[in-house]
């Protein structure tokens, strides 16, 4: 089930106390159909009066105005042009992205603003946007990473049931590097 909302903002500040290596994020979705049993973001659904179990996996909040907000917020004189990380809370290339196609607009806004960014995903749908990512990499710093928690396909399907197989993710990484882009693998 997709719960469409109009967000008030899309570039989120990471709390100063965090030890993360970035200060800003974009998360166009809340909830994640990858259904990884270990996901740390599950409790965020409880803030919406949804449960952190099945609701997190099946009731995906879609910030339908994310691309427009990104373009608007990146154009503000007060924006400092700092690195923006995506895929930090929930996967921006989960199944909902196939329907809503928010990432091309977000990446296009980051490219046009020449704003550095990174994407962490388990979704091979990232390959759809490689041309746009290549364009962005010509004008700013772009970092791509695929998360492959397990190489054992059976274990992966029991722990990350909504994700592409580990081999498909590794193949996606190979495709990305074959195109001249750097791609990390988080294991």
XYZ file of C-alpha atoms in Angstrom:
187
model
C 0.000 0.000 0.000
C 1.370 3.389 -0.969
C 0.540 6.336 1.264
C 1.141 9.453 -0.833
C 2.075 12.603 1.074
C 3.330 16.064 0.238
C 6.382 16.643 2.405
C 7.243 20.089 3.750
C 10.962 19.536 3.265
C 13.164 16.802 1.793
C 16.759 17.605 2.736
C 17.133 16.487 6.342
C 19.891 17.481 8.757
C 21.597 14.633 10.583
C 21.771 15.343 14.332
C 25.079 16.926 15.362
C 25.654 14.150 17.927
C 25.699 11.536 15.156
C 29.009 9.985 14.200
C 27.932 9.570 10.576
C 30.315 10.963 7.950
C 27.612 13.159 6.393
C 25.314 15.893 7.696
C 22.432 15.854 5.185
C 20.111 13.176 3.786
C 17.248 12.789 1.351
C 14.763 9.988 1.994
C 11.896 10.044 -0.544
C 10.191 7.066 1.145
C 9.342 5.880 4.653
C 8.983 2.167 5.135
C 10.649 -0.345 2.860
C 9.427 -3.318 0.860
C 12.853 -4.964 1.066
C 11.544 -6.292 4.424
C 15.019 -6.853 5.900
C 14.483 -8.336 9.336
C 17.453 -6.453 10.814
C 16.526 -2.965 9.554
C 17.283 -0.269 12.118
C 14.749 2.134 10.560
C 11.698 0.048 11.450
C 10.877 2.025 14.584
C 10.386 5.197 12.532
C 7.044 3.809 11.370
C 5.774 3.923 14.945
C 6.036 7.736 14.767
C 3.233 7.509 12.172
C 1.046 5.242 14.341
C 2.000 2.296 12.140
C 3.742 -0.814 13.415
C 7.417 -1.543 12.909
C 6.745 -5.031 11.542
C 4.390 -5.766 8.679
C 3.332 -2.114 8.282
C 6.954 -1.060 7.747
C 7.269 -3.663 4.962
C 3.898 -3.049 3.299
C 2.734 0.525 3.997
C 5.191 2.726 2.184
C 4.964 6.483 2.638
C 5.790 8.176 -0.665
C 6.877 11.816 -0.607
C 5.472 12.527 -4.057
C 6.844 16.067 -4.208
C 10.420 15.054 -3.317
C 12.026 16.053 -6.664
C 10.429 19.511 -6.650
C 11.384 20.066 -3.007
C 14.970 18.981 -3.672
C 15.300 21.465 -6.532
C 13.765 24.249 -4.424
C 15.868 23.557 -1.321
C 19.128 23.196 -3.278
C 18.484 26.610 -4.874
C 18.133 28.461 -1.561
C 20.892 30.992 -0.952
C 21.295 29.522 2.543
C 22.094 26.025 1.201
C 25.808 25.374 1.636
C 26.253 22.744 -1.070
C 27.255 20.012 1.370
C 27.233 16.308 0.547
C 23.758 14.706 0.562
C 23.453 10.997 1.372
C 20.543 8.908 0.073
C 19.499 5.415 1.115
C 20.537 6.039 4.690
C 17.216 5.370 6.401
C 15.269 3.313 3.874
C 16.209 2.220 0.383
C 15.503 4.842 -2.272
C 15.502 2.090 -4.938
C 12.905 -0.172 -3.374
C 9.884 -1.368 -5.370
C 7.957 1.877 -4.887
C 10.620 3.679 -6.941
C 9.681 1.593 -9.976
C 6.218 3.119 -9.816
C 6.907 6.653 -8.572
C 10.245 7.408 -10.281
C 11.289 10.038 -7.732
C 15.032 9.429 -7.970
C 15.606 10.769 -11.519
C 14.159 14.125 -10.458
C 16.205 14.176 -7.257
C 19.426 13.199 -9.022
C 18.707 15.760 -11.745
C 18.278 18.480 -9.116
C 21.556 17.480 -7.432
C 23.316 17.413 -10.814
C 21.983 20.819 -11.812
C 23.068 22.267 -8.454
C 26.464 20.537 -8.835
C 25.880 19.199 -5.342
C 27.876 16.167 -4.171
C 25.847 13.105 -3.207
C 25.961 9.428 -2.455
C 23.521 6.557 -2.879
C 23.426 3.381 -0.797
C 21.026 0.730 -2.079
C 20.189 -2.938 -2.315
C 18.074 -2.208 -5.375
C 19.289 -2.997 -8.858
C 16.795 -0.422 -10.138
C 19.683 1.996 -9.656
C 20.887 0.814 -13.094
C 17.905 2.564 -14.697
C 19.392 5.930 -13.691
C 23.035 5.314 -14.666
C 23.000 7.788 -17.580
C 21.800 10.543 -15.244
C 24.289 9.521 -12.547
C 27.107 9.649 -15.119
C 26.032 13.180 -16.044
C 26.097 14.170 -12.375
C 29.537 12.593 -11.887
C 30.883 14.877 -14.618
C 30.061 17.981 -12.549
C 30.220 16.852 -8.900
C 31.367 14.106 -6.584
C 29.132 11.026 -6.719
C 29.531 7.905 -4.568
C 27.590 4.705 -5.222
C 27.407 1.713 -2.888
C 25.481 -1.528 -3.032
C 24.712 -3.392 0.156
C 25.211 -7.142 -0.164
C 24.857 -8.568 3.316
C 25.193 -12.188 2.283
C 26.466 -14.070 -0.754
C 24.356 -17.089 0.170
C 21.139 -16.633 -1.848
C 19.039 -18.824 0.462
C 20.132 -16.949 3.578
C 19.610 -13.634 1.817
C 16.071 -14.526 0.768
C 15.165 -15.457 4.348
C 16.666 -12.312 5.926
C 16.134 -9.767 3.109
C 13.129 -11.263 1.300
C 12.246 -8.221 -0.807
C 15.710 -7.570 -2.217
C 17.297 -8.651 -5.488
C 19.549 -11.681 -5.101
C 23.120 -11.091 -3.915
C 24.410 -12.078 -7.352
C 22.166 -9.532 -9.085
C 23.485 -6.835 -6.758
C 27.101 -7.816 -7.396
C 26.368 -7.867 -11.140
C 24.912 -4.360 -10.816
C 28.128 -3.219 -9.141
C 30.115 -4.713 -12.049
C 27.876 -2.892 -14.552
C 28.417 0.378 -12.722
C 32.197 0.004 -12.677
C 32.185 -1.090 -16.330
C 30.608 2.298 -17.069
C 33.542 4.046 -15.399
C 31.811 4.905 -12.129
C 33.157 3.810 -8.775
C 30.949 1.491 -6.760
C 31.538 0.206 -3.265
C 30.098 -3.004 -1.862
C 28.995 -3.023 1.761
C 29.110 -6.519 3.248
